[in-house]
PDB file of C-alpha atoms and ligand atoms in Angstrom:
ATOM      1  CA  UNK C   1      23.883 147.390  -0.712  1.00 57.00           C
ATOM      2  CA  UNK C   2      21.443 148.979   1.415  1.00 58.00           C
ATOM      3  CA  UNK C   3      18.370 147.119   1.941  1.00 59.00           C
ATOM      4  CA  UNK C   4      15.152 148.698  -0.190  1.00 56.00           C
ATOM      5  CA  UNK C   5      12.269 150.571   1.409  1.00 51.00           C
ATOM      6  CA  UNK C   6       9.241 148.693   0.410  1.00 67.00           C
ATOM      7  CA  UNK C   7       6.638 151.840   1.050  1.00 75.00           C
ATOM      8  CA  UNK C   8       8.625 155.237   1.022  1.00 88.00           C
ATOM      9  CA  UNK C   9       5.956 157.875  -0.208  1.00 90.00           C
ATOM     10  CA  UNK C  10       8.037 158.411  -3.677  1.00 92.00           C
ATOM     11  CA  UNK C  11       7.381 154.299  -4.266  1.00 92.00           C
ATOM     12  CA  UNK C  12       3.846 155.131  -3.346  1.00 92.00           C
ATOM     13  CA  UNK C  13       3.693 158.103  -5.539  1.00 92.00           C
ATOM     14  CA  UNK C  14       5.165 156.596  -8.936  1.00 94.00           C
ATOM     15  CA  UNK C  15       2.980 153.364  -8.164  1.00 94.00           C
ATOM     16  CA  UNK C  16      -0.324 155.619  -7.650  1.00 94.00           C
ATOM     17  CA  UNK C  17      -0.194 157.860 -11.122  1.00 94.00           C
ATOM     18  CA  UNK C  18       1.314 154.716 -12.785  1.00 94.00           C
ATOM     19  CA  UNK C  19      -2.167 153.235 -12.383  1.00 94.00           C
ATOM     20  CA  UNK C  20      -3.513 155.653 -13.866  1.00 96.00           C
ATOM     21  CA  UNK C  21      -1.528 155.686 -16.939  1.00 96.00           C
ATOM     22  CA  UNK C  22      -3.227 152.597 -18.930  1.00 96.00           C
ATOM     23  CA  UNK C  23      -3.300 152.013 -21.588  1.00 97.00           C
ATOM     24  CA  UNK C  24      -0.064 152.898 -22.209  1.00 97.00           C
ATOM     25  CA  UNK C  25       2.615 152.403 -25.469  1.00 96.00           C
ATOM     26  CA  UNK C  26       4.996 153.568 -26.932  1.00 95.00           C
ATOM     27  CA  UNK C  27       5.708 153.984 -30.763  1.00 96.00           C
ATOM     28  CA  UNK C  28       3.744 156.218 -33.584  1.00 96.00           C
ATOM     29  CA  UNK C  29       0.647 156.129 -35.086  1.00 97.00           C
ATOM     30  CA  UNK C  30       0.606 157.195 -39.224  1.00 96.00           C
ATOM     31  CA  UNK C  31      -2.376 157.621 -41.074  1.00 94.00           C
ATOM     32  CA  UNK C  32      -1.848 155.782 -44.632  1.00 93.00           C
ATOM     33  CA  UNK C  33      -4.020 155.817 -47.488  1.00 92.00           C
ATOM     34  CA  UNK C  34      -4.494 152.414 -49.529  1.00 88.00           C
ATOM     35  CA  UNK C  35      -6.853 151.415 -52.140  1.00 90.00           C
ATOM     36  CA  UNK C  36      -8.898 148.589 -50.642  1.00 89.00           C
ATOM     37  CA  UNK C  37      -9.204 144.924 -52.003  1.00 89.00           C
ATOM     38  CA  UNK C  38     -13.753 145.304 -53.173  1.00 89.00           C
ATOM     39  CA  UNK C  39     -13.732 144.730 -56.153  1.00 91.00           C
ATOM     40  CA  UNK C  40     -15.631 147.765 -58.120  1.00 91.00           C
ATOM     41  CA  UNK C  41     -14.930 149.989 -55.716  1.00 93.00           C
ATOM     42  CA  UNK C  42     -16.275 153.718 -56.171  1.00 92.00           C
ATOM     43  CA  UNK C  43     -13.659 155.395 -54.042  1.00 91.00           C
ATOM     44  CA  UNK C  44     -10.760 153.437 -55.195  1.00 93.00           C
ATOM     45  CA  UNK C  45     -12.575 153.511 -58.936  1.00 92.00           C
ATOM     46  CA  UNK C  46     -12.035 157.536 -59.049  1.00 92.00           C
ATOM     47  CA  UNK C  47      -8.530 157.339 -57.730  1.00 89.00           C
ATOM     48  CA  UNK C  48      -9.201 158.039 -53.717  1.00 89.00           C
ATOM     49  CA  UNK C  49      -7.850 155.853 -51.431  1.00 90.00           C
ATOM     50  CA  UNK C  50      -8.855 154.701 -48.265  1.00 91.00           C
ATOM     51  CA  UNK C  51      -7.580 156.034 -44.841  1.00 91.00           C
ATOM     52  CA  UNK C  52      -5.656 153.142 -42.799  1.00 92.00           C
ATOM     53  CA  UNK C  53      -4.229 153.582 -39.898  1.00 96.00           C
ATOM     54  CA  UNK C  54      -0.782 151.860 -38.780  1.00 96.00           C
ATOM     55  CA  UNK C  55       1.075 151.756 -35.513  1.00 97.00           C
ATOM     56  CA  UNK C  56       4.891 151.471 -35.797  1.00 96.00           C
ATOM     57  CA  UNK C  57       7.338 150.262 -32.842  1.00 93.00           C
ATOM     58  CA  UNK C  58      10.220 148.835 -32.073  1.00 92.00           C
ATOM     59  CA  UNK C  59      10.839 145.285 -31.325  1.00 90.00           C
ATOM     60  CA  UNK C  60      14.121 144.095 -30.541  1.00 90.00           C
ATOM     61  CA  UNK C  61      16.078 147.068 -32.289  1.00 89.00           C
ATOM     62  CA  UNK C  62      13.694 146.622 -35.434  1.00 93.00           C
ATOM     63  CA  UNK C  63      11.246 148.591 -36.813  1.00 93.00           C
ATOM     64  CA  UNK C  64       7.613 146.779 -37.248  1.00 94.00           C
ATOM     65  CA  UNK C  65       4.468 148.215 -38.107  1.00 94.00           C
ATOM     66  CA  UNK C  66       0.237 147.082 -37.521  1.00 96.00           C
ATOM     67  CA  UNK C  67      -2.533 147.564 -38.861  1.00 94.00           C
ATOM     68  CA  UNK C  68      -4.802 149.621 -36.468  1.00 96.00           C
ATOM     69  CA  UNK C  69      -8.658 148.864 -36.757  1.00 94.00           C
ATOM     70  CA  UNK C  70     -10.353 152.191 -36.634  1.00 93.00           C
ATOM     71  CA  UNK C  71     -12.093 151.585 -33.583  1.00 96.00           C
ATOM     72  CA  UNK C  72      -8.752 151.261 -31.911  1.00 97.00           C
ATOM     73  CA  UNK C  73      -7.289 154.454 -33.171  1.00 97.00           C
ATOM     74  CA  UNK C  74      -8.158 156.665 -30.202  1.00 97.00           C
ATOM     75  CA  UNK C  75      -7.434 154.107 -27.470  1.00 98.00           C
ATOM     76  CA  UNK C  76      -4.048 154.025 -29.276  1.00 97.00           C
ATOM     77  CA  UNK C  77      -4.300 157.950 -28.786  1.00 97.00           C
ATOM     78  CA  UNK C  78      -4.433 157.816 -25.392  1.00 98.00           C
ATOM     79  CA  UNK C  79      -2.244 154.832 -24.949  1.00 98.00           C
ATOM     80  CA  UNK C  80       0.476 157.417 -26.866  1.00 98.00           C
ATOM     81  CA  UNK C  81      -0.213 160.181 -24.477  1.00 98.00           C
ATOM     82  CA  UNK C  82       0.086 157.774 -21.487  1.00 98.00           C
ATOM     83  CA  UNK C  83       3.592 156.225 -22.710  1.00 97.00           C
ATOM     84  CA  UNK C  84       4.672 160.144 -22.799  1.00 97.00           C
ATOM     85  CA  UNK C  85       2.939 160.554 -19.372  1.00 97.00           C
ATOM     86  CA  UNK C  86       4.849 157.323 -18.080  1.00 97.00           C
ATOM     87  CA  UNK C  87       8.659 158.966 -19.469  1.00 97.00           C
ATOM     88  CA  UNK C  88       8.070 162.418 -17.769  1.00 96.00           C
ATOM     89  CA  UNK C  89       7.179 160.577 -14.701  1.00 96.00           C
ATOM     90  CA  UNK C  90      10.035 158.560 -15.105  1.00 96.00           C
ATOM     91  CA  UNK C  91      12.590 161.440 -15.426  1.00 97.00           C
ATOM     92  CA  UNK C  92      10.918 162.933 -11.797  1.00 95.00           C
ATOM     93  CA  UNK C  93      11.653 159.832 -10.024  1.00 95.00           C
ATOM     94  CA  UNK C  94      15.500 160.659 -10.297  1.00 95.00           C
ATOM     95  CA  UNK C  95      15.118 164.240  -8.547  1.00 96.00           C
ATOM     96  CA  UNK C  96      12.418 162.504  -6.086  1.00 95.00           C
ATOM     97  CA  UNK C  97      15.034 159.425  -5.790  1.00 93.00           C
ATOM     98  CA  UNK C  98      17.383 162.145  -3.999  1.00 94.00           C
ATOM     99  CA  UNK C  99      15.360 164.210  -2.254  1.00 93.00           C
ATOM    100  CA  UNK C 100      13.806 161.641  -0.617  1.00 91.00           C
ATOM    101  CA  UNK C 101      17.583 160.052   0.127  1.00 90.00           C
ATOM    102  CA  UNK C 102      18.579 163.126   1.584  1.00 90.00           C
ATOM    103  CA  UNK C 103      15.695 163.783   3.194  1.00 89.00           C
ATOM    104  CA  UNK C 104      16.382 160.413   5.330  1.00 87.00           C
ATOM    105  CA  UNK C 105      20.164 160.568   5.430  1.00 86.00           C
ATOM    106  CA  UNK C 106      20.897 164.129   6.622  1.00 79.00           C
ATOM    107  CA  UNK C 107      24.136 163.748   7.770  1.00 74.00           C
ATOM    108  CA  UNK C 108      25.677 162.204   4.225  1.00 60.00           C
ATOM    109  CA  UNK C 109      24.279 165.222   2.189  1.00 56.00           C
ATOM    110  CA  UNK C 110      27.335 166.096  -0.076  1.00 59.00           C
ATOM    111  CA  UNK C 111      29.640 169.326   0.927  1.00 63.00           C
ATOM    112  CA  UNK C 112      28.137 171.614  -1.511  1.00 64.00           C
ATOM    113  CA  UNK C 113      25.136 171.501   0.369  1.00 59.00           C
ATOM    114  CA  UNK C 114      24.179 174.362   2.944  1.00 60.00           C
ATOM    115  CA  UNK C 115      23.586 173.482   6.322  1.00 58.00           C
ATOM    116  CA  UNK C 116      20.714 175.975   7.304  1.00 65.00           C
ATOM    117  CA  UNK C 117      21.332 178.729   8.736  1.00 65.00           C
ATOM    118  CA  UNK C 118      19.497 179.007  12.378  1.00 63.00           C
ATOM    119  CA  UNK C 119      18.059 182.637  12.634  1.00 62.00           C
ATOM    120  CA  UNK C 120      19.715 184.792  15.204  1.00 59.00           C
ATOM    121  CA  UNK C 121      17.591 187.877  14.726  1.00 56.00           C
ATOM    122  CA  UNK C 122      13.955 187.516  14.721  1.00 52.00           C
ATOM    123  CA  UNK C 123      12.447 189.898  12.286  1.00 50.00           C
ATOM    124  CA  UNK C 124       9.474 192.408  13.873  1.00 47.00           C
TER     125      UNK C 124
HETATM  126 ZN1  LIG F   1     -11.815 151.039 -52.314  1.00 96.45          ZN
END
């Protein structure tokens, strides 16, 4: 195996807008309604339920779900938006992965690729 490049600019890269993707999760926030547990409760009295918030995931191939204090809700937002931020970064670093081989290993580029053309004819 070949040895790993501790600093290429694509490491670099993913490590820099990484850092700027926390908080980051992933799963789904649901807004539920319950009745609370006061007892003589106007809201719940009339038949209106209160809004709760709940944050599902996965854990070990199972589904779970939280309760999610409202204060939380939009750090949980962003944290959401991050985790997508995270898996379109992740599905660059396969494109950057190559270019970055090939980039470095000229000489093993597949036979598809092109060798560029030199220019013969200089355009006036
Ligand atoms: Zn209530």
């Amino acid at each position: 195996m070949k040895q790993k490049k501790i600093d290429s600019p694509v490491q670099q890269r993913f490590r820099d807008k990484l850092l700027t993707c926390w908080p980051a999760l992933k799963g789904s926030l649901a807004r539920v309604y319950k009745p609370c547990i006061r007892p003589h409760c106007g809201v719940c009295a009339r038949g209106d339920k209160h809004p709760n918030y709940l944050l599902s995931f996965a854990e070990k191939d199972r589904r779970r779900c939280l309760y999610v204090p409202k204060a939380m809700v939009p750090i949980l937002k962003r944290a959401l938006e991050n985790g997508r931020r995270i898996e379109r970064l992740l599905y660059e670093m396969g494109p950057a992965l190559l270019r970055e081989y090939r980039a470095q290993n000229p000489a093993q580029t597949g036979p598809a690729v092109r060798v560029k053309r030199q220019r013969s004819k200089s355009k006036s």
